[in-house]
mmCIF file of C-alpha atoms and ligand atoms in Angstrom:
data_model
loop_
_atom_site.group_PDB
_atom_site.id
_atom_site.type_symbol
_atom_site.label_atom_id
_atom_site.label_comp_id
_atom_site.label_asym_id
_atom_site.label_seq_id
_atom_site.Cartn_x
_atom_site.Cartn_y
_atom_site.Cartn_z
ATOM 1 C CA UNK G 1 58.937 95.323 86.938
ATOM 2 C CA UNK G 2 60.658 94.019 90.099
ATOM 3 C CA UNK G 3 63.407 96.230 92.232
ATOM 4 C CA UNK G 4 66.365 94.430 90.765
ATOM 5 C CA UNK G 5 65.020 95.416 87.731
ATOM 6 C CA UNK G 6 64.374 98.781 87.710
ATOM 7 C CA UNK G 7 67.849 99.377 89.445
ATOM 8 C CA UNK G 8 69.490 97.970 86.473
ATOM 9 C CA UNK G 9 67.469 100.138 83.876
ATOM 10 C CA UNK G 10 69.095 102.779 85.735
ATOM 11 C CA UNK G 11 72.337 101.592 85.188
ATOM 12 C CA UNK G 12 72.836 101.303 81.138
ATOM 13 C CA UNK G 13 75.704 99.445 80.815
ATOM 14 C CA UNK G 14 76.681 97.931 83.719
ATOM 15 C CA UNK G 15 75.606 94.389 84.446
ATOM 16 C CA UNK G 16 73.800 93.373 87.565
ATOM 17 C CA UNK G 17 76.093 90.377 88.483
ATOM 18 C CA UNK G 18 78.954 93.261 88.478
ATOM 19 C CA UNK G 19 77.100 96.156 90.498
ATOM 20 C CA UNK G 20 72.872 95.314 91.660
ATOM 21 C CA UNK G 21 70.467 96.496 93.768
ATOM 22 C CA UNK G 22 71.801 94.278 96.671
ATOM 23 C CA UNK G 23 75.132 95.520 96.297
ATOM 24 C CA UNK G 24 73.784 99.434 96.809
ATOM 25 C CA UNK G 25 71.813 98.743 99.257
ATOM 26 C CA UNK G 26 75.317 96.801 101.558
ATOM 27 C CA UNK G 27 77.267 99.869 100.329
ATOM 28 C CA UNK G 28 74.235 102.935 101.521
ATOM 29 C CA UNK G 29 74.446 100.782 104.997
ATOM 30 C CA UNK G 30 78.259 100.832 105.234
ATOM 31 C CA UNK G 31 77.989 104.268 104.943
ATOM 32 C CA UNK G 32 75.416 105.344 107.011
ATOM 33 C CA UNK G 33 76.626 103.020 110.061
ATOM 34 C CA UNK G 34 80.130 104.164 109.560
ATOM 35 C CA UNK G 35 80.148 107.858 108.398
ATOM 36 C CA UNK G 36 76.038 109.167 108.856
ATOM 37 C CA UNK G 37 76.030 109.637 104.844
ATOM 38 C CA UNK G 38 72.567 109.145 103.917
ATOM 39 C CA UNK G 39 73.007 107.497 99.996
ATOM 40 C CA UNK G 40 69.457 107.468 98.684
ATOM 41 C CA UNK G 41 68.842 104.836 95.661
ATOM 42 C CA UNK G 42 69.127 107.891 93.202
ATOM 43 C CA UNK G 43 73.196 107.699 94.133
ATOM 44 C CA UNK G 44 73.468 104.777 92.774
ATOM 45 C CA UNK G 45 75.371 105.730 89.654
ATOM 46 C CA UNK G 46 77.458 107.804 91.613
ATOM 47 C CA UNK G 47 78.144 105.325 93.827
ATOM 48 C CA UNK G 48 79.501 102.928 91.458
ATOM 49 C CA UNK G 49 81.466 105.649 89.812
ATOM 50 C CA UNK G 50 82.953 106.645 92.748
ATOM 51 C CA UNK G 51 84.060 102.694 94.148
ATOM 52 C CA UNK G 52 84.552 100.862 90.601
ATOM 53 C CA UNK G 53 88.507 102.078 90.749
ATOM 54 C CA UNK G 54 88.787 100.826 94.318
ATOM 55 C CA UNK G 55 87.013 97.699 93.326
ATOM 56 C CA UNK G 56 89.409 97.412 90.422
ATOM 57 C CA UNK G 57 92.481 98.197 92.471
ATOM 58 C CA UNK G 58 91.642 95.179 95.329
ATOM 59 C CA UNK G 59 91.401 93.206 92.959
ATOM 60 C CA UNK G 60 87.402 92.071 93.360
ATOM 61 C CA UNK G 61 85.893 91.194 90.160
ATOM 62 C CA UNK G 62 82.276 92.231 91.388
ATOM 63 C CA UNK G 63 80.826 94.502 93.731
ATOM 64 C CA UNK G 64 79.593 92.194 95.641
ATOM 65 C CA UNK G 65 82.832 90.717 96.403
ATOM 66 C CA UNK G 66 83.978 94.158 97.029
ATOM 67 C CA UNK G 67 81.465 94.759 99.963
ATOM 68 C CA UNK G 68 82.526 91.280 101.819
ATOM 69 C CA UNK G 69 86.374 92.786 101.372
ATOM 70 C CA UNK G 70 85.223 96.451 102.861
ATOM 71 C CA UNK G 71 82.797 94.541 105.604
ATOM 72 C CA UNK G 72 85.821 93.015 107.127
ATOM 73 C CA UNK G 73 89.083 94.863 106.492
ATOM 74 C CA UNK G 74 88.873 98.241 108.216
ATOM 75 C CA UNK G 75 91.569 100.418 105.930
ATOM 76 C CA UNK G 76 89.759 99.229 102.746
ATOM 77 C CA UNK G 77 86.292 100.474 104.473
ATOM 78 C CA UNK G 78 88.167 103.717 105.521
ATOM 79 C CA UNK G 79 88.896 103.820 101.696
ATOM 80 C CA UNK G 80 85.586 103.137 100.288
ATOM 81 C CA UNK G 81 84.103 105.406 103.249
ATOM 82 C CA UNK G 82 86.710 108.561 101.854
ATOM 83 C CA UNK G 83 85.709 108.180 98.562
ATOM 84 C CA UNK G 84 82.171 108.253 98.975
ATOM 85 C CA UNK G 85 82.569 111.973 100.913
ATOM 86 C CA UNK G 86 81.827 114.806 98.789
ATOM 87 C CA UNK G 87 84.517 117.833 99.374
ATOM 88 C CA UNK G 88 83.563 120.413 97.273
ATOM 89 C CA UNK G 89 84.218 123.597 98.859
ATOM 90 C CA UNK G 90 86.226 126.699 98.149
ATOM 91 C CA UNK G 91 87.365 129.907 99.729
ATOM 92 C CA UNK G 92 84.793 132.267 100.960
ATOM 93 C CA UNK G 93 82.366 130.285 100.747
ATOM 94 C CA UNK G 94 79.461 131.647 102.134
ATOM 95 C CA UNK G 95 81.037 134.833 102.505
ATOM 96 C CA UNK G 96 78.167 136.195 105.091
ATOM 97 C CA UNK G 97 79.456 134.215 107.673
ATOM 98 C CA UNK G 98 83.160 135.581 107.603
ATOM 99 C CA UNK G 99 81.818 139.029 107.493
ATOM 100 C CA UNK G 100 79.987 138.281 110.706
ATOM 101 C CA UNK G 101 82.739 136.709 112.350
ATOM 102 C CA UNK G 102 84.835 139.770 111.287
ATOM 103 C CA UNK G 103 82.436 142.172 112.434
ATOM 104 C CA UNK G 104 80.481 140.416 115.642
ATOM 105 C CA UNK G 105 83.114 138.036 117.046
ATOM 106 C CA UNK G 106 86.599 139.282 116.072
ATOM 107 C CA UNK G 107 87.292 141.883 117.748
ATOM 108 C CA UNK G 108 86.248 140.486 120.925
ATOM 109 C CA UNK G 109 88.625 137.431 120.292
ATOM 110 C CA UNK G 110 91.706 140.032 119.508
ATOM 111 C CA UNK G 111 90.987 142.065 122.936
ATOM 112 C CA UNK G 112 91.465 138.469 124.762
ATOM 113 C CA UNK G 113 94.492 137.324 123.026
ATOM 114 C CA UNK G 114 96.013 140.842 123.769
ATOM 115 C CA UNK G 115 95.216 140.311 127.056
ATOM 116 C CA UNK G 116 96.913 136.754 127.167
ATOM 117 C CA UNK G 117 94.040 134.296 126.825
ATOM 118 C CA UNK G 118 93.441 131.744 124.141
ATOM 119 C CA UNK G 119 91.057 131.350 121.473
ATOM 120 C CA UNK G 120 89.928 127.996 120.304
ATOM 121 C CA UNK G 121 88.311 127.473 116.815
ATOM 122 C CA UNK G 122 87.250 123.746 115.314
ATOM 123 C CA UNK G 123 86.752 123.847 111.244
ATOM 124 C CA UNK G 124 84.585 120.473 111.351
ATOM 125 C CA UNK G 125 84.027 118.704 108.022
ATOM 126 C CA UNK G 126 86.967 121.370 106.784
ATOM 127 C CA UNK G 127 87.559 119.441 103.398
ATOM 128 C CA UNK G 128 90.353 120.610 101.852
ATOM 129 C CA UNK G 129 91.383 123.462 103.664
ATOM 130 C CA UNK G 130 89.589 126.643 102.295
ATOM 131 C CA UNK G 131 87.298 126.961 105.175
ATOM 132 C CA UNK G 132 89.922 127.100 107.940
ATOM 133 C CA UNK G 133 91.992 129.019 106.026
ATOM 134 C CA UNK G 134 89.253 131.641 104.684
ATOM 135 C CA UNK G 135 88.289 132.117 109.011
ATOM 136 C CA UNK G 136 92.243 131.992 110.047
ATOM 137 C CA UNK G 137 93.100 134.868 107.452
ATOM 138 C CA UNK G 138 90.054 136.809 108.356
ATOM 139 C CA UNK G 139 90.764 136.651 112.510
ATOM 140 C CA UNK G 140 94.497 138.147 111.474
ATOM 141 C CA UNK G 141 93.097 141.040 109.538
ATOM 142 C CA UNK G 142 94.727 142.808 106.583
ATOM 143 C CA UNK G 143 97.474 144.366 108.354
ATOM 144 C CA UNK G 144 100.135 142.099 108.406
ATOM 145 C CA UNK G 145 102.450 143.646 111.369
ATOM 146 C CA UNK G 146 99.271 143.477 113.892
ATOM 147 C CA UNK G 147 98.123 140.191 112.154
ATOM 148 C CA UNK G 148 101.529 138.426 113.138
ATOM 149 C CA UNK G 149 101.270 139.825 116.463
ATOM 150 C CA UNK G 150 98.101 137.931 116.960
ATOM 151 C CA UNK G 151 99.200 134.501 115.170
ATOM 152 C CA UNK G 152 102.155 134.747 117.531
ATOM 153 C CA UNK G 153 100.078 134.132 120.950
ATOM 154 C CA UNK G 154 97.335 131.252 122.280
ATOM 155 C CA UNK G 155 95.164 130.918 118.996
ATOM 156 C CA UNK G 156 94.319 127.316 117.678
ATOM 157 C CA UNK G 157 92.024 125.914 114.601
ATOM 158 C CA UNK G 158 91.445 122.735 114.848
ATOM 159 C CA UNK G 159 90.373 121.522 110.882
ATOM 160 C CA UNK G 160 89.375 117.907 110.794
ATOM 161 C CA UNK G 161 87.438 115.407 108.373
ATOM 162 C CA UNK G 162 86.644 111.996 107.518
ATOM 163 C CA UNK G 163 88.927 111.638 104.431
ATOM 164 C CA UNK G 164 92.448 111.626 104.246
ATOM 165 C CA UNK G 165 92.440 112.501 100.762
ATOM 166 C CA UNK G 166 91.163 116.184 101.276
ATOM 167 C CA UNK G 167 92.676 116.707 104.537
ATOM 168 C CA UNK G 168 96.146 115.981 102.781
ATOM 169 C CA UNK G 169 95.211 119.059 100.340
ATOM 170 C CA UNK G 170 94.745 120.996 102.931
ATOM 171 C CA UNK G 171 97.736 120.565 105.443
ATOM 172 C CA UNK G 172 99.572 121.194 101.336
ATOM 173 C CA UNK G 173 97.997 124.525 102.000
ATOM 174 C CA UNK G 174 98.607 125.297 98.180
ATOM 175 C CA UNK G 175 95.682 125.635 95.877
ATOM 176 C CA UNK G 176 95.382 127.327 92.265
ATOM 177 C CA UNK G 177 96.272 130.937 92.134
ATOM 178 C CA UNK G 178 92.640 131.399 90.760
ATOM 179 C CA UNK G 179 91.202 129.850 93.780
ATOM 180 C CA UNK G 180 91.974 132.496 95.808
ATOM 181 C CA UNK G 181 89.591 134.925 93.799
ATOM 182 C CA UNK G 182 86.551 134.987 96.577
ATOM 183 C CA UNK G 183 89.322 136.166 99.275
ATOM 184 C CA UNK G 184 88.959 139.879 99.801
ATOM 185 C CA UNK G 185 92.067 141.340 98.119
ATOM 186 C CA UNK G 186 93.862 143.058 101.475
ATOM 187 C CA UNK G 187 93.829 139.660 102.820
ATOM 188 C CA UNK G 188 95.257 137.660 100.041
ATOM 189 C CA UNK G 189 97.571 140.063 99.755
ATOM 190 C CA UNK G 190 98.781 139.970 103.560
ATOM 191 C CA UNK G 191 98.674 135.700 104.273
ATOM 192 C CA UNK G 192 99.408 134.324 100.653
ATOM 193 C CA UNK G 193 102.062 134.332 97.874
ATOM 194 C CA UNK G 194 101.193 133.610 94.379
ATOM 195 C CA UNK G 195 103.882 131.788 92.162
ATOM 196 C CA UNK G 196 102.782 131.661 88.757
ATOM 197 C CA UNK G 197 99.188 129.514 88.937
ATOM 198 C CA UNK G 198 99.807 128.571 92.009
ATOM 199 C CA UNK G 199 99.135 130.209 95.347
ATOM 200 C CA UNK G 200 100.295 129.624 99.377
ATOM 201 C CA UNK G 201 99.182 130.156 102.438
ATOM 202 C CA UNK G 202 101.545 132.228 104.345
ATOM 203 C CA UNK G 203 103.951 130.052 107.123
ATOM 204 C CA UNK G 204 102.370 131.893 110.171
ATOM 205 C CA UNK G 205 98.715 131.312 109.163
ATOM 206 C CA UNK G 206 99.228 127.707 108.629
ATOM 207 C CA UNK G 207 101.220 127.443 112.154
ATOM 208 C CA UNK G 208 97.966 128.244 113.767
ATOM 209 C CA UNK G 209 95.693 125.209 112.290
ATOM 210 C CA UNK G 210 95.746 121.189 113.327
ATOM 211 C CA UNK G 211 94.567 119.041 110.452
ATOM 212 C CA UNK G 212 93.315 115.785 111.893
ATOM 213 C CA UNK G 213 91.193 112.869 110.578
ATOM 214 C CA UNK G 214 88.542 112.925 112.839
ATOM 215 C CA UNK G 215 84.549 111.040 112.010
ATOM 216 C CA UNK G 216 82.541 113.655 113.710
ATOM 217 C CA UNK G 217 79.959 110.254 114.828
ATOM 218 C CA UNK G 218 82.482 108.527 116.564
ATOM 219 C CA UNK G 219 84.947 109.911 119.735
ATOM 220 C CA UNK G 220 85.930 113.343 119.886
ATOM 221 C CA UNK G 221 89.347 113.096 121.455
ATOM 222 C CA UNK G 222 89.146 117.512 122.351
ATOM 223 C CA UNK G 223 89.465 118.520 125.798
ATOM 224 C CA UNK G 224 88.777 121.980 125.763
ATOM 225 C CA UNK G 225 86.399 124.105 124.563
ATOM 226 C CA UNK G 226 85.939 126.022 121.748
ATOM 227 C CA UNK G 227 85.172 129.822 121.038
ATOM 228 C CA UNK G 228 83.283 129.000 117.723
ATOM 229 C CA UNK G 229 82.645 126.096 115.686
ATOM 230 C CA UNK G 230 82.367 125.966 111.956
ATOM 231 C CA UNK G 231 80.300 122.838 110.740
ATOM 232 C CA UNK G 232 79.073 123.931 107.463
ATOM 233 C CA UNK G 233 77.367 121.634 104.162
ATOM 234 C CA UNK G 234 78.225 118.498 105.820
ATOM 235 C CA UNK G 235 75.387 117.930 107.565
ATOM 236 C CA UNK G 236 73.235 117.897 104.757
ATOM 237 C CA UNK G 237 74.665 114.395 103.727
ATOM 238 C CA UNK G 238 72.859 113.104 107.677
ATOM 239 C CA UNK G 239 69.263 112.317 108.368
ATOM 240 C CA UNK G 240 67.861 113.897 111.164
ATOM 241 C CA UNK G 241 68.378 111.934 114.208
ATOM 242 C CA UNK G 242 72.164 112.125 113.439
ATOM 243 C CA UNK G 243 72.146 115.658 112.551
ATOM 244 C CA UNK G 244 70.287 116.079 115.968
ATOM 245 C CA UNK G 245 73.014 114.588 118.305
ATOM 246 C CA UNK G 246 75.690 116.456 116.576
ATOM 247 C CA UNK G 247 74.244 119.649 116.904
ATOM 248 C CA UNK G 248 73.746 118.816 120.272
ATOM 249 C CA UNK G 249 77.259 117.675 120.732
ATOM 250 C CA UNK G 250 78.653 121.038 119.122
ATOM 251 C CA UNK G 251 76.906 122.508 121.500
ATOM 252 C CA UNK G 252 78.227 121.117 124.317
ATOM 253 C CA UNK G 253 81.829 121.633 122.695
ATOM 254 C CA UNK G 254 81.377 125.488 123.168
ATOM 255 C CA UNK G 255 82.589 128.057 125.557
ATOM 256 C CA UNK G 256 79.109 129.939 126.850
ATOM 257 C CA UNK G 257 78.715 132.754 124.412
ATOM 258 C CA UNK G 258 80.669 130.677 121.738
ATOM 259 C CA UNK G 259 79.296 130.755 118.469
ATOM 260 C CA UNK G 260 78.190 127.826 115.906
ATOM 261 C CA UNK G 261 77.922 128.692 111.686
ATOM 262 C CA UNK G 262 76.082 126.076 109.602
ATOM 263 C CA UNK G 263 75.817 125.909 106.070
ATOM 264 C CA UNK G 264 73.223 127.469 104.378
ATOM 265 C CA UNK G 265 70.111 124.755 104.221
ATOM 266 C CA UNK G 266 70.961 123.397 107.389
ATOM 267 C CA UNK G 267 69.030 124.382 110.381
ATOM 268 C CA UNK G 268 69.300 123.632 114.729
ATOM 269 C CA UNK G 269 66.602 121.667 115.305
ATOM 270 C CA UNK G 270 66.349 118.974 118.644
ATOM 271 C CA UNK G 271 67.577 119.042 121.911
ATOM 272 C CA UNK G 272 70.583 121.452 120.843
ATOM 273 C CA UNK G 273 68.161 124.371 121.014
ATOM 274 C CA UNK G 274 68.200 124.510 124.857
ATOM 275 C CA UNK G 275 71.748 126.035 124.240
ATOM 276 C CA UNK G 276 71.720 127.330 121.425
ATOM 277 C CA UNK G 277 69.980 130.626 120.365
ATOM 278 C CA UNK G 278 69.993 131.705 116.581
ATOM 279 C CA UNK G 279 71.849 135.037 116.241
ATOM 280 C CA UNK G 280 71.691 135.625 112.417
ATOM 281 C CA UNK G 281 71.030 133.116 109.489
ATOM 282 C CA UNK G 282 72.718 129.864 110.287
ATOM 283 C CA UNK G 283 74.705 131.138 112.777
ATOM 284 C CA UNK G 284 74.047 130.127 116.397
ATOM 285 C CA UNK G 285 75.405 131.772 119.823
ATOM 286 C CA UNK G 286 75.647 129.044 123.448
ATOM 287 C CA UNK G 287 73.723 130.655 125.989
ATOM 288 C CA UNK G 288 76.012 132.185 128.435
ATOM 289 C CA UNK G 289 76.031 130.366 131.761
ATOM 290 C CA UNK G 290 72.608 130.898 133.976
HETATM 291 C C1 SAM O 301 80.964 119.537 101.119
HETATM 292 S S1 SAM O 301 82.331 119.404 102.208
HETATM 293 C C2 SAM O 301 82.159 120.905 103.137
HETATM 294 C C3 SAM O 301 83.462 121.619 103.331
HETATM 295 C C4 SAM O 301 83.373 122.976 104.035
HETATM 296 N N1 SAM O 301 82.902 122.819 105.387
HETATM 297 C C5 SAM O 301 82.488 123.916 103.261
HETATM 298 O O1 SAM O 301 81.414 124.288 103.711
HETATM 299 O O2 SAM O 301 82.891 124.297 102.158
HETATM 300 C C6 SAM O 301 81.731 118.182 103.351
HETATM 301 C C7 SAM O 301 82.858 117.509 104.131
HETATM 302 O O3 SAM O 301 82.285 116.749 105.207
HETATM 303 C C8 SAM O 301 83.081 115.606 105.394
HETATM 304 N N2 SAM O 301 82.327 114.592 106.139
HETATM 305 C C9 SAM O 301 81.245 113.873 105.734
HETATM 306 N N3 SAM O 301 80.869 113.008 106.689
HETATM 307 C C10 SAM O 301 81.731 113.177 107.725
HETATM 308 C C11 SAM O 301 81.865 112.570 109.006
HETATM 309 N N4 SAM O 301 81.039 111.595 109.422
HETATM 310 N N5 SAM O 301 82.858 112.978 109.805
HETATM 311 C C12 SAM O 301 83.712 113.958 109.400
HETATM 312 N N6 SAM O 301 83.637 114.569 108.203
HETATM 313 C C13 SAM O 301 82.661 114.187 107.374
HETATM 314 C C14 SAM O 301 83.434 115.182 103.982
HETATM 315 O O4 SAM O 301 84.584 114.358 103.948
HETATM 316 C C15 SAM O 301 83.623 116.523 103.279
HETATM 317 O O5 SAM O 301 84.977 116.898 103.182
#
């Protein structure tokens, strides 16, 4: 049996002069140049779930036509590009790594901003909001009076990601009421209000976060900075190599003693390991300056 072939046989019911092999394969490249998502040939139903709407809606009648359309208009590639990100997240998530922050890096943080300095914090790959807002509400605390004291001087999130779509969710900064379930109850309680199934992040936390559409493999426009970086389950969609430079680029990105949190399978590895010293499980602190 022949490539072509056994690509179809893993497609019941969708014709190879619609969606083949070759068509994957243009697609996988797209996004790997583009975006650093690695789309192995077992993605290929996914794929074509994910880009048969957008195929529909411009108006291609194969695939194949599709990828000529996405090869040379850029906001139909940025389309195919967003819908090919997976942004499942959720509050909490990975709830180790807020208690750390809470417990190693917080209070550290508040003594500066008392002081009158600025903290800088970069959600990268932030989806749809639940990471930035999970770290924002736990660097205010549960008690709201000192909490808005602190939201109230020099303290930044930057939350960016490849596709619009999520990042629109998150500037929303509403979510179901039973979303909200992973956040420890003081804080939900202090930076949210619940109307009926629905829940909101409170005015003051959301003042402190910048939601940007930003491809972490091409220019970072940031000058400054930042005290810690959250880059967490989006590097397991990148090979190596590309996983590699980023590392290495977060690292360059923090202040010396800053702190970097992956996701839970990802590791440091490369070049980035000259800076960066693990300090707990997939959490990372920049050497301080020699
Ligand atoms: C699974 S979500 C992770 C969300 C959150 N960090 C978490 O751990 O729950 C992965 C996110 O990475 C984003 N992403 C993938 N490739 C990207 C790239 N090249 N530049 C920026 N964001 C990217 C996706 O759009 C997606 O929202």
């Amino acid at each position: 049996m022949n490539i072509a072939t056994a690509f179809a046989d893993s497609l019941p019911g969708i014709s190879p002069d619609v969606y083949g092999a070759e068509d994957f394969r243009a697609i996988s490249d797209i996004a790997y140049r583009e975006a650093g998502i690695v789309l192995p040939e077992g993605k290929a139903m996914l794929v074509y779930s994910r880009l048969a709407p957008l195929v529909r809606d411009s108006g291609c009648a194969t695939f194949g036509a599709y990828v000529l359309r996405i090869r040379e208009v850029g906001e139909e590639r940025q389309k195919a590009i967003c819908a090919l990100t997976t942004n499942h997240t959720f509050f909490y998530r990975e709830s180790h790594h807020f208690d750390h922050f809470r417990d190693s890096l917080r209070p550290q943080l508040i003594r500066r901003l008392e002081q009158g300095g600025a903290v800088r914090m970069w959600s990268a790959g932030c989806s749809s909001g639940e990471e930035t807002w999970s770290l924002a509400m736990t660097l205010l605390g549960p008690d709201r009076t000192a909490g808005l004291a602190l939201a109230k001087r020099d303290v930044r999130i930057l939350a960016s990601d490849i596709a619009t779509h999520a990042l629109n969710k998150a500037t929303a900064a509403r979510y179901r009421a039973e979303d909200l379930k992973p956040v420890p109850d003081a804080l939900s309680r202090a930076w949210t209000t619940t109307h009926g199934e629905e829940a909101e992040i409170a005015p003051e936390v959301r003042a402190m976060a910048r939601f940007r559409t930003l491809n972490l493999l091409g220019e970072w426009p940031m000058q400054g900075r930042f005290d810690v970086i959250f880059c967490r389950n989006v590097m397991i969609y990148f090979d190596t190599p590309t996983k590699e430079r980023l590392v290495a680029r977060f690292a360059g990105m923090l202040q010396p003693d800053g702190t970097l949190y992956v996701g839970h399978s990802e590791r440091v590895t490369g070049p980035a390991l000259d800076l960066l010293v693990p300090t707990g499980p997939t959490v990372y602190r920049r050497r301080a300056a020699a």
